[in-house]
Amino acid sequence: MEDEREAPIFNIEEELKKLPGRPGVYIMHDARDEIIYVGKAISLKNRVRQYFQTSRNKGAKIEQMVQRISRFEYIVTDSELEALVLECNLIKEHRPKYNTMLKDDKSYPFIRVTLGEDFPRVVFSRTMKKDKSRYFGPFTSAGAVRDTIELINKIYKLRSCTLSLPRDIGKNRPCLYYHIGQCPAPCQGLIDSEEYGKSVAEAVEFLNGNYAPVLDMLQTKMEQASEELDFEKAIEYRDQISSVKQVAQRQKITHGDGEDKDVLALAADGGDAVVQVFFIRGGKMIGRDHFYLRVAPQDTKAVILSSFVKQYYAGTPFVPRELMMETEIEDHEVVERWLTEKRGQRVYLRVPKKGTKEKLVEMAAENAAIVLRQDRERIKREEGRTIGAVHEIEGLLGIDRAMRMEAYDISNISGFESVGSMIVYERGKPKRSDYRKFKIKTVQGPDDYASMEEVLTRRFRHGLDEQRELDEKGMGYEMGSFSRFPDLILMDGGRGQVNVALRVLDELGISIPVCGMVKDDFHRTRGIYFENVELPIDTHSEAFHLVTRIQDEAHRFAIEYHRSLRSKGQVRSLLDEIEGIGPTRRKALMRTFKSLEAIRDASLEELANAPSMNARSAQEVYDYFHGEKQAGVQIAEEN
């Protein structure tokens, strides 16, 4: 009988054939689905293919990267500029292993119109602040930006000085720009703010994309200068045209308001649909995701998007300030109120009709159409592995929801020191930013049950503290991963591990379903232990594959931590982790109490009376061992 294996989800050769000849960004993933490289391309079809051509000399670093690529994805943009800026945003957000990382973050230039002033200026800026100014950009050419600002000031006769007006009116003589007819001298009161504001409005209109009149004017002047054999002037006009065209290549990847937004767009074909979600955080697009839906052929976009919004944001821990969509959804006002209550702050559902926001929604819709057209079968299989598997687990256990699952594992390291791992899966996919590592502080020797009790107690006490803090601030539970509790806890073991978890949850007054991942004598998953019953699970089902992946990932994460500790020589006494306890006090404590267990059990007064100790250092030791401080929790790194 042949060994039945899971069908490959991503066939690189097949996916290369589907690449569009469009500008965009490509994202390489390894077998753990971690992003290992981000790049931009004028033509995705040509650029991505080059990595997999054996005849090309790629260099050792790229060769090594290509060997690790398990799959790739891409985002189509409208220009190379958009691809460049998006590439920069994604690299800063994900810090891929094979990208060259700048020690200082590169910043792109913006054009800033200081609308907060009575007599606004058009100026060059490297930063984008939340003020009354209007920002345009970012752009890739600082020289083109400066040339364009100079041109705008000439055409619309705007001031370039830094005087504070109207406070400084009449304090100085008019500058050279007034005398050569390039500034109406608001510093002398020769023009009022209303009349000056008309010129500012025309400049803003130009920056909003109405470049044609200016380009036509420059083209006419260039041709006229050429006919008059004034070639120096013609070259000047030619360079100005080039600068305007560079600035005119506007992009949608960064927004001046610095707000958090999600951009949603839909592509549907018969009973299949794909919703594309662009994530904009702090005004910058940092990523995207797409979701496959099975719909009724007669469903409208408004119906499908409404259903998606309700399901997706019911399960995600973070709700942005604004959702931008291509069409108004059903129950618009009700959904807006619900999301506002969930976020704890006002949420807006908007359908942009013009400008960069509309173009961004159009770009999301275009990417959704590409995904639906080219990746339909692969997405179906992927959805089966993730969301489909989650629903199978929910049905097997008879619970309503398992969208967020946490799994734990314990491993011992040389004697008394042990570590615990916590991994998180959301919607059937690993959420590595929420993984956590724990150094066991209160257990001596390889006692897995006691170690697990400590890890769970620290994790959920920390979560309750974080929730109280967020409640006091009137905020939702999206800020910290500990404040977000799982829908289901998976223990790497059977009855014993499950009972430990249930006891901890009961003592803390928390109700969360807990099940164990039971293994057979060959260390292979054989079933799920839930509510005092071992439930058999079909070994060919997606639920079984997902449980196995989670169990293996929890174990891998703990082992990886062990190895990093050993390789870095970090396996040390727990006392080294306590603030204010150096070599002298550590030796004094060990001489006095003989063992870590005795130090842990000592009273605050006994610790303070030990040689070289004082009240403050004694308090630090006492708090560390008695859990008043959440020390020892370390955030997992991606790489």
XYZ file of C-alpha atoms in Angstrom:
639
model
C 0.000 0.000 0.000
C 1.386 3.387 -0.968
C 2.144 5.954 1.696
C -0.557 8.628 1.484
C 0.932 12.086 1.806
C -0.620 15.524 1.829
C -0.770 16.995 -1.680
C 1.593 19.923 -2.256
C -0.131 23.233 -1.751
C 2.245 25.385 -3.800
C 3.829 24.227 -7.043
C 6.554 26.749 -7.829
C 6.826 25.811 -11.511
C 3.096 26.207 -12.025
C 2.936 29.472 -10.098
C 5.789 30.962 -12.156
C 3.652 30.544 -15.265
C 0.883 32.663 -13.699
C 3.046 35.689 -12.878
C 1.819 38.901 -14.537
C 4.146 41.160 -16.518
C 3.264 44.088 -14.234
C 5.180 46.150 -11.669
C 4.840 44.999 -8.096
C 6.414 43.468 -5.010
C 7.225 39.775 -4.530
C 7.467 38.093 -1.110
C 9.396 34.849 -0.575
C 8.375 32.422 2.220
C 10.245 29.446 3.659
C 8.818 26.109 4.834
C 7.723 27.677 8.152
C 5.881 30.355 6.171
C 8.281 33.021 7.434
C 9.079 35.881 5.062
C 12.735 35.552 4.071
C 12.968 38.058 1.209
C 11.029 41.001 -0.235
C 11.834 42.545 -3.613
C 10.338 44.863 -6.225
C 10.075 44.397 -9.973
C 9.163 46.379 -13.071
C 7.892 43.053 -14.431
C 7.045 40.410 -11.816
C 6.996 37.753 -14.529
C 10.590 38.398 -15.592
C 12.122 39.155 -12.203
C 10.766 36.291 -10.091
C 11.546 33.721 -12.780
C 15.220 34.694 -12.686
C 15.600 33.274 -9.167
C 14.687 29.781 -10.355
C 16.738 29.683 -13.559
C 19.630 27.262 -13.042
C 21.728 28.858 -15.775
C 22.022 32.173 -13.966
C 24.922 33.005 -11.646
C 23.083 34.325 -8.600
C 25.811 34.400 -5.951
C 26.085 32.293 -2.790
C 23.612 34.302 -0.718
C 20.827 34.191 -3.312
C 21.497 30.498 -4.046
C 21.073 29.735 -0.353
C 17.869 31.768 -0.205
C 16.356 30.107 -3.272
C 16.911 26.671 -1.746
C 14.775 27.742 1.239
C 11.864 29.161 -0.770
C 8.710 27.148 -0.185
C 6.299 29.573 -1.798
C 6.050 33.140 -3.002
C 3.300 35.732 -3.253
C 3.096 39.101 -4.939
C 1.213 42.392 -4.859
C 0.584 44.132 -8.171
C 1.037 47.928 -8.157
C 0.341 50.643 -10.720
C 3.925 51.876 -11.028
C 7.515 51.037 -10.207
C 7.477 53.886 -7.671
C 4.619 52.277 -5.754
C 6.479 48.967 -5.819
C 9.630 50.633 -4.482
C 7.871 52.340 -1.555
C 5.837 49.223 -0.724
C 9.032 47.146 -0.779
C 10.582 49.557 1.718
C 7.531 49.373 4.016
C 7.438 45.563 3.957
C 11.173 45.217 4.642
C 10.926 47.531 7.649
C 7.878 45.657 8.937
C 9.084 42.054 8.478
C 12.909 42.436 8.440
C 13.462 39.404 6.149
C 16.606 37.376 6.706
C 18.018 37.717 3.184
C 17.320 41.409 2.658
C 20.145 43.848 3.250
C 19.010 45.873 6.265
C 19.982 49.513 6.611
C 21.075 50.489 10.120
C 19.244 53.760 9.676
C 15.781 53.689 8.145
C 15.700 55.299 4.721
C 13.170 58.090 4.491
C 11.566 59.291 1.286
C 10.880 62.977 0.648
C 7.426 64.559 0.837
C 6.003 67.848 -0.386
C 4.390 69.660 2.529
C 1.827 72.452 2.183
C 1.643 74.299 5.514
C -2.131 74.852 5.533
C -2.026 75.604 9.266
C -0.441 78.984 8.489
C -2.328 82.135 7.417
C -0.013 82.385 4.410
C 0.901 78.754 3.607
C 4.185 77.637 2.049
C 5.124 74.645 -0.108
C 8.206 73.060 1.448
C 10.404 69.944 1.344
C 9.998 67.437 4.220
C 11.550 64.117 5.208
C 8.939 63.382 7.859
C 5.154 63.284 7.960
C 3.506 64.597 11.125
C -0.050 64.783 12.376
C -0.495 68.532 11.963
C -2.637 70.843 9.862
C -0.313 70.542 6.892
C -1.135 68.599 3.738
C 1.481 66.074 2.639
C 2.065 64.687 -0.854
C 4.304 61.726 -1.573
C 6.481 60.005 -0.718
C 8.676 60.419 -3.790
C 11.916 58.708 -4.716
C 13.845 61.665 -6.115
C 14.707 64.432 -3.668
C 16.070 66.498 -6.542
C 12.810 66.264 -8.481
C 10.862 67.258 -5.362
C 13.016 70.354 -4.805
C 12.775 71.303 -8.492
C 8.993 70.913 -8.380
C 8.687 73.047 -5.235
C 10.757 75.751 -6.892
C 8.550 75.537 -9.982
C 5.334 75.714 -7.923
C 6.589 78.794 -6.087
C 7.416 80.437 -9.414
C 4.111 79.587 -11.126
C 1.767 80.309 -8.237
C 3.929 83.043 -6.647
C 4.072 81.567 -3.138
C 6.419 82.721 -0.403
C 9.436 80.611 0.553
C 10.519 82.525 3.673
C 10.092 81.245 7.242
C 8.576 84.430 8.694
C 5.665 83.996 11.066
C 2.809 85.833 9.391
C 0.848 87.963 10.143
C 2.914 88.561 13.299
C 6.018 89.645 11.348
C 4.267 91.807 8.743
C 6.266 95.007 8.136
C 9.184 94.094 10.389
C 11.645 93.598 7.490
C 12.123 94.909 3.992
C 10.725 92.766 1.141
C 13.150 90.140 -0.131
C 14.626 89.626 -3.595
C 11.752 87.356 -4.688
C 9.352 90.315 -4.407
C 11.581 92.530 -6.518
C 11.860 89.925 -9.330
C 8.096 89.354 -9.305
C 8.061 85.848 -7.787
C 6.392 86.711 -4.453
C 3.477 89.125 -3.743
C 5.118 90.135 -0.425
C 2.565 89.070 2.180
C 5.307 90.052 4.644
C 4.524 93.683 3.747
C 0.753 93.310 3.831
C 0.564 93.802 0.051
C -1.811 90.819 -0.337
C -4.460 89.516 2.055
C -4.738 85.880 3.150
C -7.920 85.298 1.099
C -6.347 86.372 -2.194
C -3.116 84.519 -1.366
C -5.169 81.442 -0.497
C -6.482 81.229 -4.075
C -2.923 80.648 -5.310
C -2.385 78.036 -2.590
C -5.574 76.226 -3.678
C -4.306 76.129 -7.278
C -0.963 74.712 -6.085
C -2.769 72.009 -4.078
C -4.873 71.192 -7.150
C -1.639 70.741 -9.094
C -0.246 68.418 -6.407
C -3.537 66.517 -6.379
C -2.836 65.406 -9.931
C -3.941 68.194 -12.262
C -0.545 68.391 -13.969
C -1.692 68.802 -17.564
C -1.957 72.636 -17.674
C 1.517 73.089 -16.186
C 3.077 70.467 -18.460
C 1.427 72.023 -21.509
C 2.715 75.448 -20.498
C 6.276 74.173 -19.991
C 6.162 72.239 -23.264
C 5.097 75.407 -25.140
C 7.847 77.469 -23.516
C 10.460 74.804 -24.282
C 9.472 74.675 -27.950
C 9.404 78.465 -28.157
C 12.872 78.760 -26.593
C 14.182 76.110 -28.980
C 12.788 77.993 -31.996
C 14.494 81.158 -30.728
C 17.758 79.148 -30.407
C 17.793 79.837 -26.647
C 18.926 76.286 -25.919
C 19.943 76.931 -22.300
C 16.402 78.072 -21.543
C 14.967 75.132 -23.479
C 17.081 72.702 -21.419
C 15.835 74.387 -18.229
C 12.209 73.885 -19.305
C 12.985 70.284 -20.339
C 14.421 69.548 -16.856
C 11.359 71.140 -15.229
C 9.085 68.904 -17.319
C 11.111 65.868 -16.206
C 10.815 66.862 -12.528
C 7.052 67.397 -12.791
C 6.618 64.000 -14.480
C 8.549 62.271 -11.691
C 6.347 63.906 -9.060
C 3.276 63.182 -11.204
C 3.986 59.456 -10.834
C 2.009 59.552 -7.618
C 1.541 56.526 -5.415
C -0.946 55.216 -2.887
C 1.216 53.162 -0.533
C 1.702 55.842 2.145
C -0.918 58.199 3.580
C -0.411 61.551 5.247
C -2.911 61.090 8.078
C -0.838 58.382 9.803
C -3.988 56.430 10.686
C -4.640 52.681 10.811
C -6.841 51.478 7.957
C -7.910 48.266 6.282
C -8.711 48.375 2.569
C -11.201 45.714 1.420
C -12.076 44.770 -2.131
C -13.833 41.822 -3.697
C -13.630 39.732 -6.845
C -16.414 37.219 -7.510
C -17.096 34.656 -10.216
C -20.122 32.420 -9.880
C -19.952 30.638 -6.546
C -16.353 31.680 -5.829
C -15.133 34.966 -4.376
C -11.896 36.414 -3.007
C -11.698 39.324 -0.579
C -8.374 41.170 -0.589
C -7.423 43.086 2.568
C -4.594 45.653 2.550
C -3.289 46.544 6.009
C -2.243 50.186 6.503
C -0.674 50.908 9.881
C 0.607 54.302 10.916
C -0.183 55.556 7.420
C 1.978 52.917 5.684
C 0.878 49.815 3.838
C 2.653 46.948 5.596
C 1.003 43.849 4.158
C -2.057 42.128 2.813
C -4.064 38.944 3.056
C -6.734 37.365 0.921
C -9.651 35.138 1.829
C -11.532 32.650 -0.308
C -15.322 32.541 0.103
C -17.994 30.236 -1.243
C -21.020 32.345 -2.110
C -24.345 32.096 -3.863
C -24.092 33.181 -7.516
C -26.835 35.764 -7.008
C -25.148 37.426 -3.987
C -24.220 41.059 -4.563
C -20.881 42.600 -3.570
C -22.629 44.463 -0.759
C -24.000 41.196 0.675
C -20.668 39.331 0.379
C -18.593 42.149 1.882
C -21.067 42.594 4.724
C -20.864 38.901 5.590
C -17.068 38.952 5.380
C -16.689 42.036 7.598
C -18.874 40.532 10.322
C -17.045 37.197 10.327
C -13.521 38.552 9.948
C -13.653 41.338 12.536
C -15.496 39.160 15.036
C -12.363 36.998 15.159
C -9.509 39.459 14.739
C -8.058 41.108 17.860
C -7.455 44.456 16.163
C -9.984 46.765 14.555
C -8.523 49.752 12.664
C -9.923 53.267 12.758
C -11.189 53.091 9.174
C -12.381 50.453 6.716
C -12.259 51.534 3.079
C -14.408 49.484 0.686
C -15.473 49.592 -2.932
C -19.180 49.512 -2.117
C -21.356 50.275 0.887
C -22.248 47.115 2.777
C -25.590 46.003 4.129
C -26.383 47.186 7.693
C -23.689 49.856 7.281
C -24.648 51.870 10.379
C -25.187 48.824 12.604
C -21.823 47.293 11.636
C -20.093 50.646 12.204
C -21.554 50.895 15.729
C -20.563 47.292 16.471
C -16.955 47.852 15.339
C -16.811 51.110 17.308
C -17.869 49.266 20.452
C -15.362 46.486 19.777
C -12.471 48.925 19.209
C -13.434 51.261 22.042
C -13.040 54.230 19.678
C -14.946 55.515 16.673
C -14.631 53.351 13.551
C -15.580 54.632 10.106
C -16.780 52.567 7.131
C -16.087 54.579 3.998
C -16.437 54.181 0.244
C -13.894 56.621 -1.277
C -15.034 58.262 -4.505
C -11.878 60.056 -5.645
C -8.176 60.563 -5.057
C -5.555 58.135 -3.791
C -7.979 56.323 -1.490
C -10.193 55.347 -4.402
C -7.123 54.256 -6.376
C -5.977 52.127 -3.432
C -9.348 50.348 -3.311
C -9.088 49.801 -7.061
C -5.609 48.302 -6.596
C -6.966 45.931 -3.930
C -9.793 44.909 -6.283
C -7.315 44.271 -9.094
C -5.174 42.059 -6.842
C -8.296 40.193 -5.694
C -9.220 39.538 -9.340
C -5.716 38.234 -10.090
C -5.824 35.916 -7.069
C -9.257 34.597 -8.005
C -8.288 34.059 -11.627
C -4.878 32.476 -11.094
C -4.899 30.943 -7.624
C -8.445 29.654 -7.223
C -7.660 25.960 -6.758
C -4.614 26.581 -4.574
C -6.578 28.915 -2.302
C -9.325 26.336 -1.935
C -6.759 23.770 -0.783
C -5.134 26.315 1.523
C -8.477 27.300 3.031
C -9.132 23.604 3.650
C -5.830 23.294 5.520
C -6.544 26.338 7.682
C -10.119 27.563 8.185
C -11.569 24.257 7.041
C -9.421 22.375 9.565
C -10.457 24.796 12.325
C -14.133 24.144 11.590
C -13.477 20.385 11.671
C -11.900 20.757 15.140
C -14.876 22.825 16.310
C -17.237 20.110 15.111
C -15.172 17.304 16.658
C -15.113 19.002 20.073
C -18.621 20.437 19.856
C -17.488 24.011 20.530
C -18.608 27.185 18.778
C -15.234 28.732 18.063
C -11.534 27.798 17.788
C -10.188 30.636 15.648
C -7.375 31.399 18.128
C -5.588 28.375 19.603
C -2.647 28.310 22.001
C -0.411 25.275 22.529
C 2.232 24.726 25.216
C 5.263 22.502 25.655
C 7.883 22.027 28.402
C 11.512 21.027 27.941
C 14.249 20.541 30.528
C 17.753 21.905 30.232
C 20.507 20.442 32.367
C 19.206 19.928 35.847
C 17.055 22.521 37.527
C 16.606 24.851 34.551
C 13.587 24.276 32.321
C 11.837 26.294 29.665
C 8.260 26.507 28.436
C 6.990 27.463 25.003
C 3.691 29.001 23.969
C 2.683 29.104 20.313
C -0.398 30.702 18.773
C -2.437 29.740 15.714
C -5.085 32.098 14.365
C -7.497 31.000 11.643
C -5.415 27.842 11.215
C -2.133 29.700 10.613
C 0.785 30.310 12.992
C 0.894 33.829 14.450
C 4.580 33.987 15.330
C 4.465 37.528 16.663
C 2.429 36.159 19.604
C 4.746 33.243 20.426
C 6.278 33.415 23.905
C 9.127 31.762 25.804
C 9.249 31.188 29.562
C 12.151 30.362 31.858
C 10.891 28.171 34.688
C 11.647 29.869 38.010
C 9.943 27.901 40.787
C 10.455 24.232 39.845
C 13.562 22.149 40.473
C 14.255 19.126 38.289
C 12.319 17.679 35.356
C 8.773 18.078 36.754
C 6.708 18.767 33.629
C 3.374 19.109 35.447
C 4.655 21.684 37.933
C 6.508 23.536 35.178
C 3.378 23.660 33.036
C 1.372 24.944 35.995
C 3.874 27.789 36.437
C 3.840 28.714 32.742
C 0.049 28.768 32.498
C -0.319 30.674 35.760
C 2.124 33.353 34.638
C 0.608 33.576 31.165
C -3.003 34.053 32.326
C -2.209 36.219 35.361
C -0.297 38.492 33.040
C -3.255 38.462 30.674
C -5.720 39.400 33.424
C -3.445 42.237 34.581
C -3.161 43.496 31.007
C -6.927 43.324 30.529
C -7.544 45.326 33.714
C -5.065 47.948 32.577
C -6.682 48.224 29.147
C -10.174 48.346 30.686
C -9.100 51.250 32.887
C -7.942 53.093 29.756
C -11.191 52.275 27.961
C -9.414 50.302 25.264
C -9.970 46.912 23.628
C -7.783 43.856 24.068
C -5.789 44.289 20.860
C -2.679 45.931 22.291
C -1.003 42.953 23.898
C -0.997 39.299 23.000
C -1.438 38.253 26.637
C -4.659 40.267 26.974
C -6.103 38.314 24.064
C -7.231 34.929 25.426
C -7.498 31.865 23.165
C -10.707 30.155 22.101
C -9.045 26.775 22.713
C -5.972 25.568 24.610
C -4.060 22.563 23.264
C -1.804 20.671 25.682
C 1.047 18.453 24.516
C -0.206 15.447 26.441
C -3.283 13.687 27.749
C -5.288 13.656 30.988
C -2.493 14.887 33.282
C -1.577 17.983 31.257
C -5.242 18.838 30.612
C -6.057 18.629 34.333
C -3.159 20.953 35.153
C -4.501 23.534 32.719
C -8.090 23.211 33.965
C -6.931 23.655 37.570
C -5.018 26.845 36.742
C -7.945 28.295 34.785
C -10.378 27.414 37.585
C -8.190 29.115 40.218
C -8.031 32.270 38.078
C -11.754 32.245 37.276
C -11.242 31.781 33.522
C -13.364 29.543 31.293
C -11.577 28.257 28.173
C -11.934 24.795 26.577
C -8.817 22.642 27.015
C -7.926 19.510 25.103
C -4.854 17.272 24.986
C -2.973 16.085 21.918
C -2.479 12.394 22.695
C 0.396 10.436 21.115
C 0.843 6.708 20.602
C 3.871 4.566 21.553
C 5.662 5.769 18.408
C 5.224 9.434 19.405
C 2.619 10.030 16.702
C -0.657 11.906 17.307
C -3.467 9.400 17.704
C -6.372 11.419 19.127
C -7.647 14.346 21.170
C -8.436 14.173 24.901
C -11.400 16.392 25.747
C -13.812 16.434 28.704
C -12.420 13.169 30.137
C -12.823 11.327 26.819
C -10.227 10.473 24.203
C -11.792 11.329 20.853
C -10.554 9.404 17.816
C -9.545 11.579 14.873
C -9.382 10.622 11.203
C -5.685 10.592 10.316
C -6.514 11.672 6.748
C -8.546 14.713 7.819
C -7.394 18.325 7.682
C -8.146 18.594 11.411
C -5.608 15.840 12.108
C -2.968 17.516 9.936
C -3.526 20.849 11.701
C -3.298 19.322 15.204
C -0.090 17.540 14.176
C 1.394 20.773 12.818
C 0.537 22.610 16.032
C 2.018 19.857 18.198
C 5.214 19.729 16.131
C 5.486 23.520 16.142
C 5.183 23.762 19.944
C 7.892 21.128 20.315
C 10.120 22.746 17.673
C 9.815 26.147 19.297
C 10.877 24.815 22.700
C 13.798 22.828 21.232
C 14.929 25.874 19.240
C 14.984 27.895 22.448
C 17.072 25.228 24.170
C 19.585 25.191 21.366
C 19.894 28.966 21.295
C 20.515 29.024 25.040
C 23.202 26.396 24.779
C 24.863 27.851 21.691
C 25.046 31.307 23.235
C 26.223 30.049 26.608
C 23.092 31.428 28.205
C 22.256 28.533 30.495
C 22.947 30.296 33.765
C 21.700 30.460 37.268
C 18.272 32.015 37.629
C 19.872 34.516 39.973
C 21.654 36.054 36.987
C 18.260 37.109 35.639
C 17.407 39.222 38.694
C 18.048 42.937 38.479
C 20.589 44.140 41.044
C 22.019 40.686 41.756
C 25.602 40.563 40.571
C 28.335 37.959 41.152
C 29.006 39.021 44.780
C 25.391 38.847 45.944
C 24.796 35.646 43.963
C 27.670 33.891 45.709
C 26.549 35.239 49.087
C 23.017 33.929 48.594
C 24.216 30.486 47.546
C 26.590 30.275 50.518
C 23.810 31.277 52.911
C 20.891 29.240 51.530
C 22.787 26.406 49.754
C 20.166 25.940 46.976
C 17.834 27.855 44.706
C 14.868 26.122 46.317
C 15.883 27.474 49.708
C 16.304 30.981 48.273
C 12.853 30.713 46.720
C 11.289 29.643 50.008
C 13.090 32.271 52.101
C 11.132 35.159 53.611
C 11.788 38.757 52.669
C 13.412 39.350 56.085
C 15.727 36.332 55.704
C 16.849 37.522 52.278
C 17.523 41.043 53.535
C 19.666 39.700 56.417
C 21.916 37.673 54.094
C 25.497 38.990 53.580
C 25.855 41.726 50.906
C 22.062 42.092 50.600
C 19.905 45.118 51.372
C 16.162 45.748 51.480
C 15.924 46.662 47.800
C 17.888 43.687 46.454
C 15.990 41.354 48.783
C 12.713 42.687 47.407
C 13.918 42.075 43.831
C 14.760 38.430 44.634
C 11.514 37.867 46.513
C 9.370 39.405 43.745
C 11.145 37.382 41.069
C 10.432 34.029 42.684
C 6.930 34.858 43.841
C 5.591 36.097 40.536
C 4.845 39.701 41.459
C 6.838 40.713 38.414
C 6.362 38.971 35.105
C 10.073 38.440 34.610
C 11.452 35.700 32.459
C 8.925 36.038 29.648
C 10.715 36.563 26.355
C 9.176 37.500 23.034
C 10.051 35.079 20.242
C 12.100 36.337 17.340
C 10.998 35.546 13.784
C 14.339 34.308 12.560
